[in-house]
């Protein structure tokens, strides 16, 4: 999906007409005309017109994973155009860059421009682009750059290699990382920091990330139900009618009323009772810092906003690129911690949820 033929294509980059010619877009994709940027735009327009990824695959041969890659990468490419990236670099990525630009999706627009310039200069592949993206995001959290290293992408990659080399006992692996750091180092000071490791064999042990505090709901009694309180007797009919209607949502029975609040009932385990300012966030097991094995499933993430002091044995909620994220830090980070992860709750495993409601079936 990185090489594109040179046939002419319809004008997909221009503002689309109100009525999209889906047949033309399907034919365009089936023939693989134009370049991958236009493929991404065409796939996006078909999906907006009601086509499912599977339907697009059946009619064009573009697999859903390929559709996602070119759609997202085309959005990144559009941001590079707006960021005034040099024309020769834009031309380079237009013909064989969807896999690389896809990796830059979590970067900000200025970071994407810098990363794209470096990727073009060094002719990075997708794996190297992914490594660069991760390194840039981690480096961006420093309020002050580490001593000797600038924020140039080369120095950013060199810093990661330097940091990993210092944690290595194996001399062969240590030498490989030193060579990697010297390969990418842009500034003279970064090179000097890495070269110091050639004579300094001290090791800074790498700390292992702590295990996630996982609990799966097992018994029916573990799934509490939130019930509105009318008041205390004596009460009136108006008191009863004043109770808002509630709706239970999802496997964790999240309750939403007609007001501007929603609640979820969590069993009163000690860690929950001791929390000073707990909040709940819905998530997925596959997106946790350490993804859980087996099939992905919804999880309920409990954060105590009162606990903001760094602890090497805990995960914390932090702001990353205008979004909130869970992260672990092996040393006190230079960014604000928004709360400590105290619990991850997995849903109850139920073979037949209808049997729970119909007790007589269980008796039989």
Tab-separated table of C-alpha atoms in Angstrom:
chain	number	residue	atom	x	y	z
A	1	UNK	CA	0.000	0.000	0.000
A	2	UNK	CA	3.018	2.292	-0.145
A	3	UNK	CA	3.757	2.292	-3.901
A	4	UNK	CA	1.213	4.001	-6.178
A	5	UNK	CA	0.763	3.908	-9.972
A	6	UNK	CA	0.840	7.088	-11.989
A	7	UNK	CA	-2.556	6.959	-13.720
A	8	UNK	CA	-4.678	10.070	-13.727
A	9	UNK	CA	-7.367	10.392	-11.099
A	10	UNK	CA	-10.540	12.346	-10.448
A	11	UNK	CA	-10.164	15.590	-8.483
A	12	UNK	CA	-10.586	14.199	-4.984
A	13	UNK	CA	-8.589	16.908	-3.243
A	14	UNK	CA	-11.035	19.635	-4.260
A	15	UNK	CA	-14.154	20.415	-2.270
A	16	UNK	CA	-16.575	17.527	-2.873
A	17	UNK	CA	-19.929	18.174	-4.450
A	18	UNK	CA	-22.980	17.726	-2.201
A	19	UNK	CA	-23.911	14.524	-4.066
A	20	UNK	CA	-20.906	12.174	-4.064
A	21	UNK	CA	-20.591	9.816	-7.025
A	22	UNK	CA	-19.922	6.664	-5.003
A	23	UNK	CA	-19.787	4.478	-8.134
A	24	UNK	CA	-16.953	6.613	-9.484
A	25	UNK	CA	-15.083	6.395	-6.159
A	26	UNK	CA	-15.472	2.598	-6.061
A	27	UNK	CA	-14.164	2.296	-9.617
A	28	UNK	CA	-11.294	4.664	-8.815
A	29	UNK	CA	-10.235	2.510	-5.856
A	30	UNK	CA	-10.756	-0.774	-7.718
A	31	UNK	CA	-8.375	0.407	-10.461
A	32	UNK	CA	-5.937	1.864	-7.893
A	33	UNK	CA	-5.651	5.126	-9.770
A	34	UNK	CA	-3.927	8.209	-8.387
A	35	UNK	CA	-1.873	8.042	-5.172
A	36	UNK	CA	-2.481	6.772	-1.671
A	37	UNK	CA	-3.540	10.211	-0.383
A	38	UNK	CA	-6.440	10.182	-2.845
A	39	UNK	CA	-7.191	6.573	-1.874
A	40	UNK	CA	-7.560	7.704	1.724
A	41	UNK	CA	-9.832	10.578	0.723
A	42	UNK	CA	-11.940	8.230	-1.423
A	43	UNK	CA	-12.281	5.649	1.381
A	44	UNK	CA	-13.262	8.400	3.831
A	45	UNK	CA	-15.916	9.753	1.447
A	46	UNK	CA	-17.367	6.278	0.879
A	47	UNK	CA	-17.572	5.648	4.614
A	48	UNK	CA	-19.289	9.003	5.122
A	49	UNK	CA	-21.740	7.988	2.389
A	50	UNK	CA	-22.750	4.894	4.353
A	51	UNK	CA	-20.330	2.258	3.067
A	52	UNK	CA	-18.964	-0.050	5.760
A	53	UNK	CA	-15.239	-0.957	5.689
A	54	UNK	CA	-16.209	-4.537	4.832
A	55	UNK	CA	-18.372	-3.385	1.905
A	56	UNK	CA	-15.542	-1.218	0.575
A	57	UNK	CA	-13.217	-4.232	0.835
A	58	UNK	CA	-15.594	-6.466	-1.086
A	59	UNK	CA	-16.051	-3.915	-3.885
A	60	UNK	CA	-12.507	-2.523	-4.168
A	61	UNK	CA	-10.061	-4.993	-2.606
A	62	UNK	CA	-8.913	-2.481	0.038
A	63	UNK	CA	-8.846	-4.373	3.341
A	64	UNK	CA	-10.313	-2.557	6.387
A	65	UNK	CA	-6.858	-2.236	7.990
A	66	UNK	CA	-5.539	-0.678	4.766
A	67	UNK	CA	-8.507	1.700	4.628
A	68	UNK	CA	-7.797	2.854	8.167
A	69	UNK	CA	-4.128	3.416	7.380
A	70	UNK	CA	-4.646	5.524	4.264
A	71	UNK	CA	-7.566	7.486	5.761
A	72	UNK	CA	-5.603	8.454	8.881
A	73	UNK	CA	-2.358	9.017	6.951
A	74	UNK	CA	-4.195	11.247	4.450
A	75	UNK	CA	-5.405	13.382	7.370
A	76	UNK	CA	-1.810	13.650	8.600
A	77	UNK	CA	-0.693	14.562	5.066
A	78	UNK	CA	-3.333	17.314	4.944
A	79	UNK	CA	-1.973	18.764	8.196
A	80	UNK	CA	1.543	18.747	6.692
A	81	UNK	CA	0.264	20.729	3.696
A	82	UNK	CA	-1.241	23.285	6.077
A	83	UNK	CA	2.042	23.275	8.000
A	84	UNK	CA	3.902	24.430	4.870
A	85	UNK	CA	6.109	21.367	4.583
A	86	UNK	CA	8.517	21.662	1.646
A	87	UNK	CA	7.035	20.580	-1.698
A	88	UNK	CA	9.783	18.035	-2.414
A	89	UNK	CA	9.109	16.325	0.914
A	90	UNK	CA	5.351	16.339	0.302
A	91	UNK	CA	5.981	14.770	-3.097
A	92	UNK	CA	8.158	12.095	-1.477
A	93	UNK	CA	5.444	11.080	0.983
A	94	UNK	CA	2.669	11.201	-1.614
A	95	UNK	CA	4.064	8.157	-3.377
A	96	UNK	CA	5.351	5.923	-0.585
A	97	UNK	CA	4.592	7.338	2.799
A	98	UNK	CA	1.217	6.192	4.133
A	99	UNK	CA	2.746	3.726	6.609
A	100	UNK	CA	5.176	6.360	7.913
A	101	UNK	CA	2.685	9.231	8.208
A	102	UNK	CA	0.219	6.891	9.919
A	103	UNK	CA	2.750	6.558	12.768
A	104	UNK	CA	2.827	10.365	13.171
A	105	UNK	CA	-0.922	10.544	13.864
A	106	UNK	CA	-0.545	11.214	17.623
A	107	UNK	CA	1.901	14.095	17.117
A	108	UNK	CA	0.868	17.736	17.001
A	109	UNK	CA	1.001	19.530	13.649
A	110	UNK	CA	4.381	21.225	14.348
A	111	UNK	CA	5.785	17.898	15.575
A	112	UNK	CA	4.499	16.153	12.438
A	113	UNK	CA	6.304	18.647	10.219
A	114	UNK	CA	9.584	18.201	12.106
A	115	UNK	CA	9.217	14.409	12.187
A	116	UNK	CA	8.398	14.264	8.462
A	117	UNK	CA	11.432	16.358	7.556
A	118	UNK	CA	13.660	14.058	9.611
A	119	UNK	CA	12.027	10.887	8.249
A	120	UNK	CA	12.605	12.127	4.708
A	121	UNK	CA	16.199	13.094	5.441
A	122	UNK	CA	17.057	9.755	7.077
A	123	UNK	CA	14.709	7.661	4.893
A	124	UNK	CA	13.090	6.085	7.963
A	125	UNK	CA	10.846	3.026	7.617
A	126	UNK	CA	7.549	2.531	9.477
A	127	UNK	CA	9.173	0.861	12.507
A	128	UNK	CA	11.707	3.680	12.836
A	129	UNK	CA	8.916	6.250	12.414
A	130	UNK	CA	7.000	4.574	15.255
A	131	UNK	CA	10.096	4.703	17.439
A	132	UNK	CA	10.612	8.385	16.577
A	133	UNK	CA	6.995	9.202	17.457
A	134	UNK	CA	7.249	7.521	20.847
A	135	UNK	CA	10.572	9.218	21.581
A	136	UNK	CA	9.239	12.662	20.629
A	137	UNK	CA	6.141	12.297	22.799
A	138	UNK	CA	8.198	11.220	25.808
A	139	UNK	CA	10.758	13.982	25.240
A	140	UNK	CA	8.030	16.627	24.932
A	141	UNK	CA	7.046	16.021	28.561
A	142	UNK	CA	10.316	17.458	29.834
A	143	UNK	CA	9.978	21.077	30.942
A	144	UNK	CA	13.765	21.323	30.513
A	145	UNK	CA	15.609	19.164	27.984
A	146	UNK	CA	17.955	16.542	29.513
A	147	UNK	CA	21.507	17.811	29.828
A	148	UNK	CA	23.384	17.590	26.553
A	149	UNK	CA	20.396	16.791	24.343
A	150	UNK	CA	18.425	19.225	22.179
A	151	UNK	CA	14.856	18.737	20.972
A	152	UNK	CA	16.025	17.913	17.441
A	153	UNK	CA	14.569	14.519	16.365
A	154	UNK	CA	18.095	13.107	16.038
A	155	UNK	CA	18.984	14.111	19.599
A	156	UNK	CA	15.614	12.852	20.821
A	157	UNK	CA	16.339	9.378	19.409
A	158	UNK	CA	19.922	9.607	20.685
A	159	UNK	CA	18.619	10.358	24.194
A	160	UNK	CA	16.455	7.252	24.185
A	161	UNK	CA	19.417	5.157	23.038
A	162	UNK	CA	21.644	6.756	25.712
A	163	UNK	CA	19.074	6.129	28.425
A	164	UNK	CA	18.598	2.479	27.374
A	165	UNK	CA	22.365	1.894	27.092
A	166	UNK	CA	22.882	3.090	30.686
A	167	UNK	CA	20.429	0.424	31.850
A	168	UNK	CA	22.152	-2.428	30.009
A	169	UNK	CA	24.391	-5.015	31.696
A	170	UNK	CA	24.963	-6.884	28.454
A	171	UNK	CA	28.003	-5.309	26.784
A	172	UNK	CA	26.902	-6.343	23.299
A	173	UNK	CA	23.485	-4.751	23.685
A	174	UNK	CA	25.061	-1.714	25.356
A	175	UNK	CA	27.461	-1.292	22.414
A	176	UNK	CA	24.612	-1.619	19.928
A	177	UNK	CA	22.648	1.136	21.691
A	178	UNK	CA	25.695	3.407	21.885
A	179	UNK	CA	26.224	2.972	18.138
A	180	UNK	CA	22.553	3.718	17.552
A	181	UNK	CA	22.775	6.891	19.635
A	182	UNK	CA	25.855	8.080	17.761
A	183	UNK	CA	24.084	7.352	14.477
A	184	UNK	CA	21.208	9.708	15.292
A	185	UNK	CA	22.922	12.335	17.510
A	186	UNK	CA	22.620	15.764	15.934
A	187	UNK	CA	24.433	18.021	18.402
A	188	UNK	CA	28.047	17.741	19.536
A	189	UNK	CA	26.976	17.742	23.183
A	190	UNK	CA	24.705	14.738	22.559
A	191	UNK	CA	27.580	12.869	20.920
A	192	UNK	CA	29.816	13.649	23.898
A	193	UNK	CA	27.195	12.360	26.370
A	194	UNK	CA	26.929	9.086	24.460
A	195	UNK	CA	30.702	8.743	24.008
A	196	UNK	CA	31.113	8.964	27.785
A	197	UNK	CA	29.434	5.555	27.987
A	198	UNK	CA	32.408	4.054	26.160
A	199	UNK	CA	34.503	4.529	29.317
A	200	UNK	CA	31.783	4.697	31.972
A	201	UNK	CA	30.455	1.169	32.511
A	202	UNK	CA	28.209	1.958	35.484
A	203	UNK	CA	24.662	0.658	35.119
A	204	UNK	CA	21.452	2.435	36.110
A	205	UNK	CA	19.055	-0.491	36.686
A	206	UNK	CA	15.862	-0.322	34.674
A	207	UNK	CA	12.779	-0.395	36.829
A	208	UNK	CA	9.972	-2.696	35.802
A	209	UNK	CA	6.515	-1.240	35.394
A	210	UNK	CA	4.210	-2.294	38.238
A	211	UNK	CA	1.382	-4.733	37.658
A	212	UNK	CA	-2.017	-3.216	36.985
A	213	UNK	CA	-4.491	-3.532	39.896
A	214	UNK	CA	-6.923	-5.838	38.058
A	215	UNK	CA	-10.079	-7.352	39.502
A	216	UNK	CA	-12.805	-9.225	37.617
A	217	UNK	CA	-16.387	-9.221	38.903
A	218	UNK	CA	-17.271	-12.841	39.620
A	219	UNK	CA	-20.367	-13.154	41.806
A	220	UNK	CA	-23.719	-11.494	41.143
A	221	UNK	CA	-23.479	-9.889	44.581
A	222	UNK	CA	-20.363	-8.059	43.388
A	223	UNK	CA	-22.464	-6.033	40.928
A	224	UNK	CA	-24.279	-3.422	43.025
A	225	UNK	CA	-27.175	-1.419	41.691
A	226	UNK	CA	-27.582	2.289	42.181
A	227	UNK	CA	-31.086	3.212	43.288
A	228	UNK	CA	-32.419	6.754	43.726
A	229	UNK	CA	-33.530	7.816	47.203
A	230	UNK	CA	-36.942	9.450	47.403
A	231	UNK	CA	-36.529	10.682	50.944
A	232	UNK	CA	-37.585	9.665	54.456
A	233	UNK	CA	-41.128	8.858	55.527
A	234	UNK	CA	-43.477	10.588	55.613
A	235	UNK	CA	-43.260	11.399	51.903
A	236	UNK	CA	-45.796	12.702	49.409
A	237	UNK	CA	-46.745	11.722	45.859
A	238	UNK	CA	-44.966	14.808	44.605
A	239	UNK	CA	-41.818	13.582	46.351
A	240	UNK	CA	-42.111	10.263	44.497
A	241	UNK	CA	-42.767	11.925	41.144
A	242	UNK	CA	-39.757	14.174	41.644
A	243	UNK	CA	-37.379	11.210	41.344
A	244	UNK	CA	-35.915	11.344	37.818
A	245	UNK	CA	-36.035	8.399	35.442
A	246	UNK	CA	-32.781	6.466	35.251
A	247	UNK	CA	-31.205	4.281	32.580
A	248	UNK	CA	-28.623	1.574	33.234
A	249	UNK	CA	-25.964	1.415	30.526
A	250	UNK	CA	-23.437	-1.289	29.709
A	251	UNK	CA	-22.017	-4.196	31.667
A	252	UNK	CA	-21.145	-1.983	34.639
A	253	UNK	CA	-24.727	-0.669	34.966
A	254	UNK	CA	-23.793	2.977	34.663
A	255	UNK	CA	-26.799	5.051	35.716
A	256	UNK	CA	-27.776	8.197	33.856
A	257	UNK	CA	-30.662	10.398	34.939
A	258	UNK	CA	-32.525	13.177	33.195
A	259	UNK	CA	-30.255	15.627	35.019
A	260	UNK	CA	-26.665	16.545	34.178
A	261	UNK	CA	-25.030	13.722	36.117
A	262	UNK	CA	-24.371	10.017	35.752
A	263	UNK	CA	-23.221	7.479	38.325
A	264	UNK	CA	-21.832	3.982	38.500
A	265	UNK	CA	-22.021	1.796	41.595
A	266	UNK	CA	-18.751	0.206	42.668
A	267	UNK	CA	-18.457	-2.417	45.387
A	268	UNK	CA	-17.140	-0.978	48.640
A	269	UNK	CA	-13.722	-2.572	48.611
A	270	UNK	CA	-11.212	-0.995	50.994
A	271	UNK	CA	-9.299	0.776	48.234
A	272	UNK	CA	-12.524	2.402	47.025
A	273	UNK	CA	-13.627	3.400	50.547
A	274	UNK	CA	-10.232	4.963	51.288
A	275	UNK	CA	-10.215	7.081	48.121
A	276	UNK	CA	-10.649	10.787	48.913
A	277	UNK	CA	-11.782	12.039	45.509
A	278	UNK	CA	-12.526	9.057	43.231
A	279	UNK	CA	-13.732	9.392	39.630
A	280	UNK	CA	-14.555	6.663	37.124
A	281	UNK	CA	-13.501	6.469	33.480
A	282	UNK	CA	-14.710	3.898	30.965
A	283	UNK	CA	-11.968	2.225	28.950
A	284	UNK	CA	-10.950	-0.929	27.106
A	285	UNK	CA	-8.571	-3.625	28.315
A	286	UNK	CA	-6.614	-3.464	25.052
A	287	UNK	CA	-5.792	0.221	25.602
A	288	UNK	CA	-4.380	-0.044	29.124
A	289	UNK	CA	-0.665	0.793	29.643
A	290	UNK	CA	-0.087	-2.966	29.859
A	291	UNK	CA	-2.832	-4.415	27.596
A	292	UNK	CA	-4.550	-7.436	29.104
A	293	UNK	CA	-4.236	-10.762	27.271
A	294	UNK	CA	-7.055	-12.497	25.415
A	295	UNK	CA	-10.097	-10.770	23.916
A	296	UNK	CA	-10.499	-7.057	24.615
A	297	UNK	CA	-13.345	-6.030	26.894
A	298	UNK	CA	-14.656	-2.878	28.571
A	299	UNK	CA	-13.061	-1.927	31.877
A	300	UNK	CA	-13.897	0.618	34.526
A	301	UNK	CA	-10.884	2.691	35.592
A	302	UNK	CA	-11.011	4.286	39.043
A	303	UNK	CA	-8.785	7.312	39.661
A	304	UNK	CA	-8.243	9.066	42.994
A	305	UNK	CA	-7.717	12.702	42.074
A	306	UNK	CA	-6.490	13.484	45.610
A	307	UNK	CA	-3.388	11.298	45.184
A	308	UNK	CA	-1.004	13.322	43.022
A	309	UNK	CA	2.336	12.526	44.609
A	310	UNK	CA	4.590	10.416	42.357
A	311	UNK	CA	4.990	6.781	43.315
A	312	UNK	CA	7.180	4.409	41.295
A	313	UNK	CA	4.717	1.572	42.011
A	314	UNK	CA	1.674	3.286	40.533
A	315	UNK	CA	0.170	4.564	37.304
A	316	UNK	CA	-1.079	8.129	37.011
A	317	UNK	CA	-3.526	10.073	34.871
A	318	UNK	CA	-1.727	12.801	32.902
A	319	UNK	CA	-2.476	15.159	30.049
A	320	UNK	CA	-0.904	14.172	26.731
A	321	UNK	CA	-1.559	16.112	23.502
A	322	UNK	CA	-4.739	17.677	24.903
A	323	UNK	CA	-6.019	14.242	25.926
A	324	UNK	CA	-5.848	12.351	29.226
A	325	UNK	CA	-3.777	9.193	29.398
A	326	UNK	CA	-2.559	6.607	31.935
A	327	UNK	CA	1.213	6.384	32.295
A	328	UNK	CA	3.909	4.951	34.549
A	329	UNK	CA	7.098	6.866	35.313
A	330	UNK	CA	10.339	5.299	36.575
A	331	UNK	CA	11.365	8.676	37.980
A	332	UNK	CA	9.565	11.788	39.186
A	333	UNK	CA	8.195	13.348	35.963
A	334	UNK	CA	8.360	17.080	35.166
A	335	UNK	CA	4.625	17.226	34.428
A	336	UNK	CA	1.496	17.513	36.551
A	337	UNK	CA	-0.047	14.290	37.849
A	338	UNK	CA	-3.855	14.468	37.751
A	339	UNK	CA	-4.608	11.435	39.898
A	340	UNK	CA	-3.473	7.945	40.849
A	341	UNK	CA	-4.902	4.766	39.332
A	342	UNK	CA	-6.288	2.769	42.255
A	343	UNK	CA	-8.396	0.125	40.532
A	344	UNK	CA	-9.258	-1.403	37.162
A	345	UNK	CA	-12.529	-3.345	37.261
A	346	UNK	CA	-13.305	-6.027	34.678
A	347	UNK	CA	-16.933	-7.036	33.991
A	348	UNK	CA	-18.428	-10.250	35.269
A	349	UNK	CA	-18.049	-13.226	32.961
A	350	UNK	CA	-21.541	-14.492	32.177
A	351	UNK	CA	-22.302	-17.348	29.781
A	352	UNK	CA	-25.988	-16.480	29.503
A	353	UNK	CA	-27.058	-13.171	31.017
A	354	UNK	CA	-30.743	-14.045	30.489
A	355	UNK	CA	-30.411	-16.904	32.995
A	356	UNK	CA	-29.490	-14.420	35.715
A	357	UNK	CA	-32.820	-12.686	35.233
A	358	UNK	CA	-34.838	-15.937	34.920
A	359	UNK	CA	-34.026	-17.833	38.117
A	360	UNK	CA	-36.428	-20.671	37.298
A	361	UNK	CA	-34.153	-21.672	34.385
A	362	UNK	CA	-31.266	-22.078	36.791
A	363	UNK	CA	-33.382	-24.231	39.097
A	364	UNK	CA	-34.258	-26.604	36.271
